[in-house]
């Protein structure tokens, strides 16, 4: 009989990718996916450790699942509970101590071994814990990817060697690793054959990519992007997340030369203060970031930027915070993520003495988000009247409405009698709403 798997995903896009791959790994065991835990035979929580709030969510969710598992047991049924991802990696033992009803705890680098873990857990006799960093990468053992939808993620690089002082990722994902070029191209071709027209390459520090090429040499991200653009049917390419220090000249050049590459770049800066950037171990200053943005915009004048910010990093003064506001005003971002600094166990910044008071963090976050939100709204308003290529991927809320994404990731909706899913269509933007744009079809020739 078919078994049902429910995967709940927290955190970043790589976790979204990993969740889909875990489902691929378990499919040969007869597991099909389901939308909720109620009718599942197995539940995987794919967790995130990046901030305290993200981590704590796991334990509250486990509390709910414990009740469900017990109810099932009363009916003589088994619900296998697994905790995967970055909390599992960082706090595996702690999870088993606080939640002994969990059957499997596995890190981000071992999920190719899930079939063995499930077999072991089914034989009963204690929980399975596998948070290794295996010598051989999991990618060599994963089954072929299953394409879903028109836009897909593809992990090309994982782990990080940068060790920003606030960040858990180097500890939870391990050392930086780049997948070989042929494996990436094969996965991309398979996705495109399955109907995908947009691929977002993923990596914790994706522009540090240096995978082995078919010629035996290390290829840069730029070279990989160029090769991907040669796949017929692949209309759009994106990549995320980039570290400013790893933006090379050839990467800037592909932004100029490759029409497939969307003019939208997520380039986290975290802070606009040199003193704080130094304490964060970001290894660049604000002048470097501003000059980099200039070079990118010279190469691709319609490029828009997105970023991440942390407020209230230890020692951040009013003057440091003002420097962040000033950098934001100078650059102008169209989409952003901003967070209060959250001390993470084991990271160097958590041990710093001059932690910023919660109330100050809150006040700064509100001020920064107001400015960032103004910039996003101003950008959206400036899009009205423009013609943009929109990739449609699903039906909208109203009958006849279709929903897609602009090159800048803005949701765009349109009334159309046609099923436009999977097509890139020129759209004239007619209005902005708080979280989306509205448009009408524009003539093919109008498309910029
Ligand atoms: N690989 C990405 C970072 C992933 S984490 C990169 O290098 O940019 C995503 C974002 O979470 C980071 O950019 C940072 O802004 C935020 N973040 C990471 N650790 C944090 C912490 N301890 N407190 C608050 N925000 C944090
Ligand atoms: Fe974390 Fe990104 Fe810094 Fe790596 S580069 S340590 S993933 S913030
Ligand atoms: Fe979270 Fe791990 Fe991603 S900590 S942000 S799920 S790499």
Short mmCIF file of C-alpha atoms and ligand atoms in Angstrom, two decimals:
data_model
loop_
_atom_site.label_atom_id
_atom_site.label_comp_id
_atom_site.label_asym_id
_atom_site.label_seq_id
_atom_site.Cartn_x
_atom_site.Cartn_y
_atom_site.Cartn_z
CA UNK A 1 0.00 0.00 0.00
CA UNK A 2 1.20 3.51 -0.76
CA UNK A 3 2.57 5.33 2.26
CA UNK A 4 2.32 9.04 2.85
CA UNK A 5 5.13 11.45 3.63
CA UNK A 6 4.66 14.97 4.95
CA UNK A 7 7.69 17.27 4.91
CA UNK A 8 7.49 20.60 6.70
CA UNK A 9 10.18 23.02 5.63
CA UNK A 10 11.67 25.89 7.61
CA UNK A 11 14.47 28.29 6.70
CA UNK A 12 16.15 29.00 3.41
CA UNK A 13 15.66 27.94 -0.19
CA UNK A 14 18.26 25.22 0.19
CA UNK A 15 15.99 23.57 2.72
CA UNK A 16 13.17 23.75 0.15
CA UNK A 17 15.46 21.98 -2.31
CA UNK A 18 16.54 19.41 0.30
CA UNK A 19 12.93 18.68 1.26
CA UNK A 20 12.08 17.86 -2.36
CA UNK A 21 15.17 15.66 -2.61
CA UNK A 22 14.26 13.78 0.59
CA UNK A 23 10.90 13.02 -1.02
CA UNK A 24 12.79 11.77 -4.11
CA UNK A 25 14.93 9.51 -1.90
CA UNK A 26 11.89 8.03 -0.16
CA UNK A 27 9.75 7.57 -3.30
CA UNK A 28 11.23 4.12 -4.12
CA UNK A 29 10.11 2.96 -0.65
CA UNK A 30 6.52 3.67 -1.68
CA UNK A 31 6.17 7.10 -0.08
CA UNK A 32 4.08 9.71 -1.89
CA UNK A 33 3.86 13.23 -0.47
CA UNK A 34 0.86 14.66 1.33
CA UNK A 35 -0.06 18.21 2.44
CA UNK A 36 -0.45 17.73 6.17
CA UNK A 37 0.59 15.46 9.05
CA UNK A 38 -2.94 14.12 9.72
CA UNK A 39 -2.86 11.32 7.16
CA UNK A 40 0.94 10.86 7.02
CA UNK A 41 2.86 7.69 7.85
CA UNK A 42 6.05 9.69 8.17
CA UNK A 43 6.69 13.34 9.01
CA UNK A 44 9.99 15.11 8.41
CA UNK A 45 10.62 18.52 9.95
CA UNK A 46 13.35 20.12 7.86
CA UNK A 47 14.63 22.69 10.29
CA UNK A 48 16.53 25.99 10.40
CA UNK A 49 18.98 27.10 13.08
CA UNK A 50 19.79 30.58 11.81
CA UNK A 51 18.02 32.56 14.55
CA UNK A 52 16.71 31.53 17.95
CA UNK A 53 13.07 31.90 16.89
CA UNK A 54 13.59 29.58 13.94
CA UNK A 55 15.05 26.90 16.20
CA UNK A 56 12.40 27.12 18.89
CA UNK A 57 9.61 26.55 16.36
CA UNK A 58 10.81 22.99 15.98
CA UNK A 59 10.19 22.06 19.57
CA UNK A 60 6.68 23.50 19.60
CA UNK A 61 5.85 21.63 16.39
CA UNK A 62 7.25 18.42 17.89
CA UNK A 63 4.89 18.84 20.84
CA UNK A 64 1.91 18.82 18.47
CA UNK A 65 3.25 15.83 16.55
CA UNK A 66 3.76 13.85 19.74
CA UNK A 67 0.00 14.02 20.38
CA UNK A 68 -0.73 12.88 16.83
CA UNK A 69 1.77 10.05 17.10
CA UNK A 70 0.21 8.85 20.36
CA UNK A 71 -3.30 8.95 18.87
CA UNK A 72 -2.07 6.85 15.96
CA UNK A 73 -0.43 4.36 18.28
CA UNK A 74 -3.79 3.88 20.03
CA UNK A 75 -5.22 2.86 16.65
CA UNK A 76 -2.32 0.43 16.22
CA UNK A 77 -0.65 2.62 13.58
CA UNK A 78 2.87 3.91 13.39
CA UNK A 79 3.82 7.53 12.65
CA UNK A 80 7.56 7.90 12.03
CA UNK A 81 8.90 11.28 13.12
CA UNK A 82 12.15 12.60 11.68
CA UNK A 83 13.96 15.87 12.35
CA UNK A 84 16.27 16.95 9.56
CA UNK A 85 18.17 20.11 8.62
CA UNK A 86 20.28 22.56 10.55
CA UNK A 87 18.75 22.26 14.05
CA UNK A 88 19.19 18.51 13.77
CA UNK A 89 22.83 19.02 12.84
CA UNK A 90 23.51 21.48 15.65
CA UNK A 91 21.37 19.97 18.40
CA UNK A 92 20.85 16.33 17.47
CA UNK A 93 21.47 14.92 20.96
CA UNK A 94 19.43 17.68 22.57
CA UNK A 95 16.44 16.86 20.32
CA UNK A 96 16.53 13.21 21.36
CA UNK A 97 16.77 14.25 25.00
CA UNK A 98 13.92 16.77 24.86
CA UNK A 99 11.78 14.75 22.44
CA UNK A 100 12.54 11.04 22.94
CA UNK A 101 9.53 10.08 20.78
CA UNK A 102 11.43 11.28 17.67
CA UNK A 103 12.51 8.28 15.58
CA UNK A 104 15.17 9.79 13.31
CA UNK A 105 17.50 12.77 13.57
CA UNK A 106 19.56 13.52 10.47
CA UNK A 107 21.75 16.37 9.29
CA UNK A 108 21.73 18.12 5.90
CA UNK A 109 24.55 15.95 4.55
CA UNK A 110 23.16 12.47 5.22
CA UNK A 111 19.66 12.38 3.79
CA UNK A 112 20.67 10.04 0.97
CA UNK A 113 20.79 7.42 3.75
CA UNK A 114 17.14 7.94 4.71
CA UNK A 115 15.99 4.52 3.41
CA UNK A 116 18.38 2.74 5.81
CA UNK A 117 17.34 5.04 8.64
CA UNK A 118 13.65 4.33 8.02
CA UNK A 119 14.35 0.58 7.93
CA UNK A 120 16.28 0.82 11.18
CA UNK A 121 13.59 2.94 12.85
CA UNK A 122 10.88 0.52 11.67
CA UNK A 123 12.68 -2.38 13.32
CA UNK A 124 12.20 -0.32 16.50
CA UNK A 125 14.67 -0.28 19.36
CA UNK A 126 15.65 3.35 19.88
CA UNK A 127 16.13 6.39 17.76
CA UNK A 128 18.48 6.78 14.79
CA UNK A 129 20.92 9.70 14.86
CA UNK A 130 23.00 10.49 11.77
CA UNK A 131 24.64 13.90 11.69
CA UNK A 132 27.87 12.91 9.94
CA UNK A 133 29.71 14.94 7.39
CA UNK A 134 30.43 12.02 5.02
CA UNK A 135 33.59 12.00 2.89
CA UNK A 136 31.55 11.27 -0.20
CA UNK A 137 28.97 13.97 -0.89
CA UNK A 138 25.30 13.01 -0.75
CA UNK A 139 24.83 14.29 -4.30
CA UNK A 140 26.67 11.21 -5.62
CA UNK A 141 23.98 9.01 -4.09
CA UNK A 142 20.76 10.86 -4.78
CA UNK A 143 18.24 9.57 -7.32
CA UNK A 144 17.33 11.68 -10.35
CA UNK A 145 15.51 14.86 -9.52
CA UNK A 146 11.75 15.07 -10.12
CA UNK A 147 10.72 18.30 -11.88
CA UNK A 148 7.82 20.15 -10.29
CA UNK A 149 6.33 23.34 -11.66
CA UNK A 150 7.93 25.84 -14.02
CA UNK A 151 10.50 27.32 -11.66
CA UNK A 152 12.97 25.12 -9.81
CA UNK A 153 15.87 25.34 -7.36
CA UNK A 154 19.10 23.55 -8.07
CA UNK A 155 21.78 23.30 -5.36
CA UNK A 156 25.23 23.71 -6.87
CA UNK A 157 27.28 24.70 -3.84
CA UNK A 158 26.83 23.98 -0.19
CA UNK A 159 28.50 24.89 3.08
CA UNK A 160 30.57 27.93 3.82
CA UNK A 161 34.15 28.75 4.76
CA UNK A 162 33.59 32.44 5.46
CA UNK A 163 32.76 32.21 9.15
CA UNK A 164 30.93 35.46 9.65
CA UNK A 165 30.97 35.83 13.43
CA UNK A 166 27.16 35.79 13.82
CA UNK A 167 26.42 32.79 11.61
CA UNK A 168 25.79 29.10 12.28
CA UNK A 169 25.89 27.97 8.66
CA UNK A 170 29.58 26.91 8.54
CA UNK A 171 28.84 24.63 11.51
CA UNK A 172 25.50 23.23 10.35
CA UNK A 173 26.23 22.79 6.65
CA UNK A 174 29.94 22.12 6.90
CA UNK A 175 32.83 23.07 4.67
CA UNK A 176 32.28 24.63 1.28
CA UNK A 177 31.63 22.10 -1.50
CA UNK A 178 30.87 22.63 -5.20
CA UNK A 179 29.12 19.99 -7.28
CA UNK A 180 30.89 19.01 -10.52
CA UNK A 181 29.70 20.82 -13.65
CA UNK A 182 28.43 17.71 -15.54
CA UNK A 183 26.20 16.74 -12.60
CA UNK A 184 24.74 20.24 -12.44
CA UNK A 185 24.11 20.36 -16.19
CA UNK A 186 22.51 16.90 -16.18
CA UNK A 187 20.17 17.90 -13.36
CA UNK A 188 19.29 21.15 -15.15
CA UNK A 189 18.52 19.30 -18.40
CA UNK A 190 16.29 16.88 -16.56
CA UNK A 191 14.40 19.75 -14.94
CA UNK A 192 13.90 21.44 -18.31
CA UNK A 193 12.71 18.18 -19.87
CA UNK A 194 10.16 18.03 -17.03
CA UNK A 195 8.77 21.48 -17.94
CA UNK A 196 10.97 23.83 -15.89
CA UNK A 197 11.77 27.15 -17.62
CA UNK A 198 13.44 29.00 -14.75
CA UNK A 199 16.24 27.68 -12.56
CA UNK A 200 17.62 29.33 -9.45
CA UNK A 201 21.06 28.02 -8.58
CA UNK A 202 21.50 27.70 -4.84
CA UNK A 203 24.47 27.85 -2.55
CA UNK A 204 25.14 29.30 0.89
CA UNK A 205 27.87 31.22 -0.87
CA UNK A 206 26.96 30.39 -4.45
CA UNK A 207 29.36 32.74 -6.15
CA UNK A 208 32.26 30.93 -4.48
CA UNK A 209 31.28 28.04 -6.79
CA UNK A 210 34.30 26.25 -8.23
CA UNK A 211 33.02 22.88 -9.46
CA UNK A 212 35.13 20.56 -11.56
CA UNK A 213 34.40 21.00 -15.25
CA UNK A 214 34.40 18.30 -17.93
CA UNK A 215 37.89 19.55 -18.82
CA UNK A 216 39.16 18.64 -15.36
CA UNK A 217 39.56 22.28 -14.36
CA UNK A 218 37.59 24.23 -11.81
CA UNK A 219 34.82 26.28 -13.38
CA UNK A 220 33.64 29.54 -11.92
CA UNK A 221 29.97 30.36 -11.39
CA UNK A 222 30.14 32.63 -14.44
CA UNK A 223 31.29 29.78 -16.64
CA UNK A 224 28.61 27.50 -15.25
CA UNK A 225 25.93 30.14 -15.92
CA UNK A 226 27.14 30.47 -19.47
CA UNK A 227 26.90 26.70 -20.02
CA UNK A 228 23.41 26.56 -18.49
CA UNK A 229 22.25 29.29 -20.85
CA UNK A 230 22.97 26.87 -23.70
CA UNK A 231 20.21 24.49 -22.59
CA UNK A 232 17.32 24.90 -25.05
CA UNK A 233 14.07 25.76 -23.30
CA UNK A 234 15.68 27.25 -20.20
CA UNK A 235 14.48 30.86 -20.35
CA UNK A 236 15.58 32.29 -17.02
CA UNK A 237 18.45 31.79 -14.64
CA UNK A 238 19.01 33.22 -11.16
CA UNK A 239 21.46 32.44 -8.38
CA UNK A 240 21.52 33.02 -4.64
CA UNK A 241 23.10 33.79 -2.13
CA UNK A 242 26.22 35.72 -2.99
CA UNK A 243 28.94 37.14 -0.81
CA UNK A 244 30.18 40.55 -1.99
CA UNK A 245 33.80 39.44 -1.68
CA UNK A 246 33.24 36.57 -4.11
CA UNK A 247 31.78 38.62 -6.98
CA UNK A 248 34.43 38.16 -9.66
CA UNK A 249 35.00 40.15 -12.85
CA UNK A 250 33.73 37.29 -15.02
CA UNK A 251 30.52 37.17 -12.97
CA UNK A 252 29.95 40.87 -13.56
CA UNK A 253 30.56 40.26 -17.26
CA UNK A 254 27.88 37.55 -17.52
CA UNK A 255 25.39 40.02 -16.07
CA UNK A 256 26.21 42.18 -19.07
CA UNK A 257 26.29 39.38 -21.66
CA UNK A 258 23.68 36.77 -20.71
CA UNK A 259 20.07 37.74 -21.36
CA UNK A 260 18.97 34.57 -19.50
CA UNK A 261 20.35 35.95 -16.28
CA UNK A 262 17.65 37.98 -14.55
CA UNK A 263 18.61 41.58 -13.68
CA UNK A 264 18.06 40.96 -10.00
CA UNK A 265 20.76 40.12 -7.50
CA UNK A 266 20.60 39.21 -3.82
CA UNK A 267 23.79 40.64 -2.38
CA UNK A 268 23.65 40.73 1.44
CA UNK A 269 25.54 43.59 3.06
CA UNK A 270 24.37 43.10 6.69
CA UNK A 271 25.59 46.53 7.87
CA UNK A 272 26.71 49.87 6.47
CA UNK A 273 29.26 50.50 9.22
CA UNK A 274 32.90 49.61 8.63
CA UNK A 275 33.45 48.95 12.32
CA UNK A 276 30.56 46.47 12.46
CA UNK A 277 31.46 44.84 9.14
CA UNK A 278 34.90 44.20 10.56
CA UNK A 279 33.49 42.71 13.78
CA UNK A 280 31.19 40.53 11.67
CA UNK A 281 34.25 39.27 9.78
CA UNK A 282 32.60 40.17 6.48
CA UNK A 283 36.03 41.05 5.06
CA UNK A 284 34.92 44.09 3.10
CA UNK A 285 34.02 47.66 3.96
CA UNK A 286 31.17 49.90 2.81
CA UNK A 287 33.28 51.57 0.11
CA UNK A 288 33.96 48.14 -1.41
CA UNK A 289 30.26 47.32 -1.44
CA UNK A 290 29.25 50.65 -2.96
CA UNK A 291 31.94 50.36 -5.66
CA UNK A 292 30.81 46.79 -6.41
CA UNK A 293 27.21 47.93 -6.85
CA UNK A 294 28.43 50.63 -9.26
CA UNK A 295 30.36 48.08 -11.31
CA UNK A 296 27.39 45.72 -11.48
CA UNK A 297 25.02 48.50 -12.51
CA UNK A 298 27.44 49.71 -15.16
CA UNK A 299 27.48 46.18 -16.60
CA UNK A 300 23.70 45.78 -16.38
CA UNK A 301 21.95 49.15 -15.95
CA UNK A 302 18.53 47.62 -15.19
CA UNK A 303 19.96 45.49 -12.37
CA UNK A 304 18.03 45.75 -9.09
CA UNK A 305 19.39 44.68 -5.75
CA UNK A 306 18.11 42.76 -2.81
CA UNK A 307 19.92 42.36 0.51
CA UNK A 308 19.97 41.06 4.08
CA UNK A 309 20.55 43.27 7.13
CA UNK A 310 21.24 42.60 10.78
CA UNK A 311 20.52 45.33 13.33
CA UNK A 312 21.82 45.34 16.88
CA UNK A 313 24.97 43.33 16.26
CA UNK A 314 27.09 43.49 19.46
CA UNK A 315 28.65 46.93 19.85
CA UNK A 316 26.44 48.59 17.21
CA UNK A 317 26.16 52.28 18.19
CA UNK A 318 23.68 54.87 16.94
CA UNK A 319 26.37 56.09 14.56
CA UNK A 320 26.92 52.57 13.19
CA UNK A 321 23.22 52.17 12.66
CA UNK A 322 23.02 55.55 10.91
CA UNK A 323 25.74 54.34 8.56
CA UNK A 324 23.49 51.40 7.63
CA UNK A 325 20.57 53.76 6.92
CA UNK A 326 22.89 55.92 4.84
CA UNK A 327 24.10 52.96 2.79
CA UNK A 328 20.50 51.90 2.16
CA UNK A 329 19.66 55.41 0.91
CA UNK A 330 22.66 55.40 -1.38
CA UNK A 331 22.11 51.99 -2.94
CA UNK A 332 18.32 51.74 -3.09
CA UNK A 333 17.14 48.14 -2.61
CA UNK A 334 14.02 46.67 -4.15
CA UNK A 335 13.57 43.71 -1.85
CA UNK A 336 15.15 42.96 1.51
CA UNK A 337 15.25 40.81 4.59
CA UNK A 338 16.18 42.42 7.89
CA UNK A 339 16.63 40.85 11.28
CA UNK A 340 17.44 41.64 14.87
CA UNK A 341 20.76 40.09 15.79
CA UNK A 342 20.17 36.75 17.50
CA UNK A 343 23.11 35.33 19.50
CA UNK A 344 23.72 31.77 18.34
CA UNK A 345 25.41 29.24 20.61
CA UNK A 346 28.98 28.51 19.57
CA UNK A 347 29.40 31.49 17.26
CA UNK A 348 32.08 34.08 18.16
CA UNK A 349 29.70 37.06 18.28
CA UNK A 350 27.51 35.39 20.90
CA UNK A 351 30.44 35.63 23.33
CA UNK A 352 30.97 39.38 22.81
CA UNK A 353 30.22 41.44 25.87
CA UNK A 354 28.62 44.55 24.41
CA UNK A 355 25.30 42.96 23.39
CA UNK A 356 22.66 45.50 22.34
CA UNK A 357 19.45 45.81 24.38
CA UNK A 358 16.35 44.20 22.89
CA UNK A 359 14.39 47.48 22.93
CA UNK A 360 17.15 49.19 20.92
CA UNK A 361 17.18 46.36 18.39
CA UNK A 362 13.44 46.62 18.00
CA UNK A 363 13.54 50.37 17.51
CA UNK A 364 16.31 50.12 14.91
CA UNK A 365 14.62 47.30 13.05
CA UNK A 366 11.38 49.30 12.80
CA UNK A 367 13.27 52.33 11.50
CA UNK A 368 15.24 50.32 8.95
CA UNK A 369 12.22 48.39 7.75
CA UNK A 370 10.24 51.59 7.25
CA UNK A 371 12.98 52.90 4.96
CA UNK A 372 13.38 49.60 3.11
CA UNK A 373 9.65 49.29 2.66
CA UNK A 374 9.48 52.81 1.19
CA UNK A 375 12.15 51.82 -1.31
CA UNK A 376 10.30 48.65 -2.32
CA UNK A 377 7.04 50.54 -2.77
CA UNK A 378 8.75 53.31 -4.75
CA UNK A 379 10.29 50.71 -7.05
CA UNK A 380 6.92 49.01 -7.54
CA UNK A 381 5.29 52.35 -8.40
CA UNK A 382 8.07 53.08 -10.88
CA UNK A 383 7.19 49.82 -12.65
CA UNK A 384 3.70 51.10 -13.57
CA UNK A 385 3.59 51.80 -17.28
CA UNK A 386 6.63 49.59 -17.99
CA UNK A 387 6.46 46.44 -20.09
CA UNK A 388 8.10 43.48 -18.38
CA UNK A 389 8.51 39.84 -19.34
CA UNK A 390 6.52 37.81 -16.82
CA UNK A 391 6.90 34.09 -16.27
CA UNK A 392 3.46 32.71 -15.48
CA UNK A 393 3.32 29.72 -13.21
CA UNK A 394 -0.10 29.32 -11.62
CA UNK A 395 -3.75 30.29 -11.48
CA UNK A 396 -4.64 33.43 -9.50
CA UNK A 397 -7.31 33.78 -6.83
CA UNK A 398 -10.11 34.87 -9.19
CA UNK A 399 -11.44 32.84 -12.12
CA UNK A 400 -9.51 33.63 -15.30
CA UNK A 401 -6.64 35.21 -13.35
CA UNK A 402 -3.08 33.98 -13.84
CA UNK A 403 -0.10 34.70 -11.62
CA UNK A 404 3.56 35.02 -12.50
CA UNK A 405 6.83 36.68 -11.58
CA UNK A 406 8.56 39.70 -13.04
CA UNK A 407 12.34 39.65 -13.58
CA UNK A 408 12.53 41.28 -10.12
CA UNK A 409 10.51 38.49 -8.47
CA UNK A 410 7.45 40.71 -8.02
CA UNK A 411 4.24 38.69 -8.23
CA UNK A 412 2.25 39.92 -11.26
CA UNK A 413 -1.37 39.03 -11.93
CA UNK A 414 -3.26 39.30 -15.15
CA UNK A 415 -6.74 38.44 -16.41
CA UNK A 416 -6.43 36.01 -19.24
CA UNK A 417 -8.66 33.40 -20.76
CA UNK A 418 -5.54 31.45 -21.72
CA UNK A 419 -3.54 29.06 -19.61
CA UNK A 420 -0.20 30.85 -19.64
CA UNK A 421 1.61 28.51 -17.22
CA UNK A 422 5.22 28.02 -18.23
CA UNK A 423 5.25 30.94 -20.67
CA UNK A 424 7.17 34.20 -20.52
CA UNK A 425 4.78 36.87 -21.75
CA UNK A 426 5.29 40.64 -22.11
CA UNK A 427 3.04 42.45 -19.67
CA UNK A 428 2.32 46.15 -19.31
CA UNK A 429 2.15 46.94 -15.60
CA UNK A 430 -0.99 48.94 -14.81
CA UNK A 431 -1.17 49.09 -11.00
CA UNK A 432 0.59 48.22 -7.77
CA UNK A 433 -0.97 46.49 -4.80
CA UNK A 434 0.74 46.05 -1.43
CA UNK A 435 2.21 42.67 -2.36
CA UNK A 436 1.84 42.39 -6.10
CA UNK A 437 1.56 44.17 -9.45
CA UNK A 438 -1.33 44.03 -11.91
CA UNK A 439 -0.90 44.10 -15.66
CA UNK A 440 -2.39 43.61 -19.10
CA UNK A 441 -0.89 41.67 -22.01
CA UNK A 442 1.40 43.84 -24.12
CA UNK A 443 2.30 43.32 -27.78
CA UNK A 444 5.30 41.03 -28.31
CA UNK A 445 7.28 43.85 -29.86
CA UNK A 446 6.87 46.04 -26.81
CA UNK A 447 8.75 43.63 -24.56
CA UNK A 448 11.89 45.27 -23.22
N1 LIG B 1 24.37 32.38 2.96
C1 LIG B 1 23.77 33.58 3.25
C2 LIG B 1 23.27 33.70 4.64
C3 LIG B 1 22.24 32.77 5.03
S1 LIG B 1 21.49 33.27 6.46
C4 LIG B 1 24.74 34.69 3.08
O1 LIG B 1 25.92 34.51 3.16
O2 LIG B 1 24.30 35.80 2.92
C5 LIG B 1 20.43 34.53 5.86
C6 LIG B 1 20.55 35.78 6.62
O3 LIG B 1 20.21 35.58 7.96
C7 LIG B 1 21.92 36.40 6.68
O4 LIG B 1 22.26 37.08 5.52
C8 LIG B 1 21.81 37.31 7.86
O5 LIG B 1 21.30 38.56 7.49
C9 LIG B 1 20.78 36.61 8.73
N2 LIG B 1 21.42 36.04 9.91
C10 LIG B 1 22.35 35.07 9.96
N3 LIG B 1 22.73 34.83 11.23
C11 LIG B 1 22.00 35.67 12.01
C12 LIG B 1 21.93 35.92 13.40
N4 LIG B 1 22.70 35.28 14.26
N5 LIG B 1 21.06 36.87 13.84
C13 LIG B 1 20.28 37.55 12.98
N6 LIG B 1 20.31 37.36 11.66
C14 LIG B 1 21.16 36.43 11.16
FE1 LIG B 2 26.93 32.65 7.05
FE2 LIG B 2 26.77 33.67 4.63
FE3 LIG B 2 28.70 34.46 6.30
FE4 LIG B 2 28.76 32.04 5.20
S1 LIG B 2 28.94 34.01 4.13
S2 LIG B 2 29.19 32.54 7.35
S3 LIG B 2 26.60 31.53 5.16
S4 LIG B 2 26.47 34.80 6.52
FE1 LIG B 3 18.60 27.94 8.15
FE2 LIG B 3 20.36 26.08 7.64
FE3 LIG B 3 19.34 27.51 5.69
S1 LIG B 3 20.38 27.42 9.37
S2 LIG B 3 19.00 29.47 6.65
S3 LIG B 3 18.25 26.11 6.97
S4 LIG B 3 21.42 26.79 5.82
#
